[in-house]
Amino acid sequence: ADVIPFLIRAIYKEYQEHQKATPTILMLMSLLITRIGEQNQSGKEVTKGNFIYYSFLKLLDEKMSTTHRVSWYADALQLSEKSLNRACQAVAQCAAQAIIHQKINFEAKRQLVYDQSSAKEIAYSVGFADPIQFSKFFKQHSGFTPLEYRRKARSGSLS
């Protein structure tokens, strides 16, 4: 039920793949430190909202490449969409759909910078059946096309 072992495994897996610190490792370490801090401060069980939120993040990590629908994640967690959104709002101050979009954007950016995969391959890996839709999504959320982002990030000219 606790997310700490999951986070440690995710950090280890990410490091094995890249052999250096990556933004993903930094994000996971931040989550790990936050979770450890929550346990030390409260000395209590994980709240229901936190459990739902972390279960959602774990499921999102596993299934992002197959679905982006909040209703699917709510069903898989045996919750209503409203309950899932309430838990996300309480912990992350944003709706479940926004978290899904952040995760897609974060993973796409990571792959664009650190992998040699084409934008089309990255689109498929983050759950888009149509690379054009991925390009539109990415530009809407980052302000750049995937290839513009890759070029700017690799040259160090992102502002």
PDB file of C-alpha atoms in Angstrom, residues 41 47 72 74 106 157:
ATOM      1  CA  GLN A  41       5.479  14.093  10.343  1.00  0.00           C
ATOM      2  CA  THR A  47      -4.895   9.082   4.231  1.00  0.00           C
ATOM      3  CA  TRP A  72     -10.658   4.539 -17.333  1.00  0.00           C
ATOM      4  CA  ALA A  74     -11.351   5.894 -12.067  1.00  0.00           C
ATOM      5  CA  PHE A 106       6.947  15.323 -18.978  1.00  0.00           C
ATOM      6  CA  SER A 157      18.561  27.427 -25.524  1.00  0.00           C
TER       7      SER A 157
END
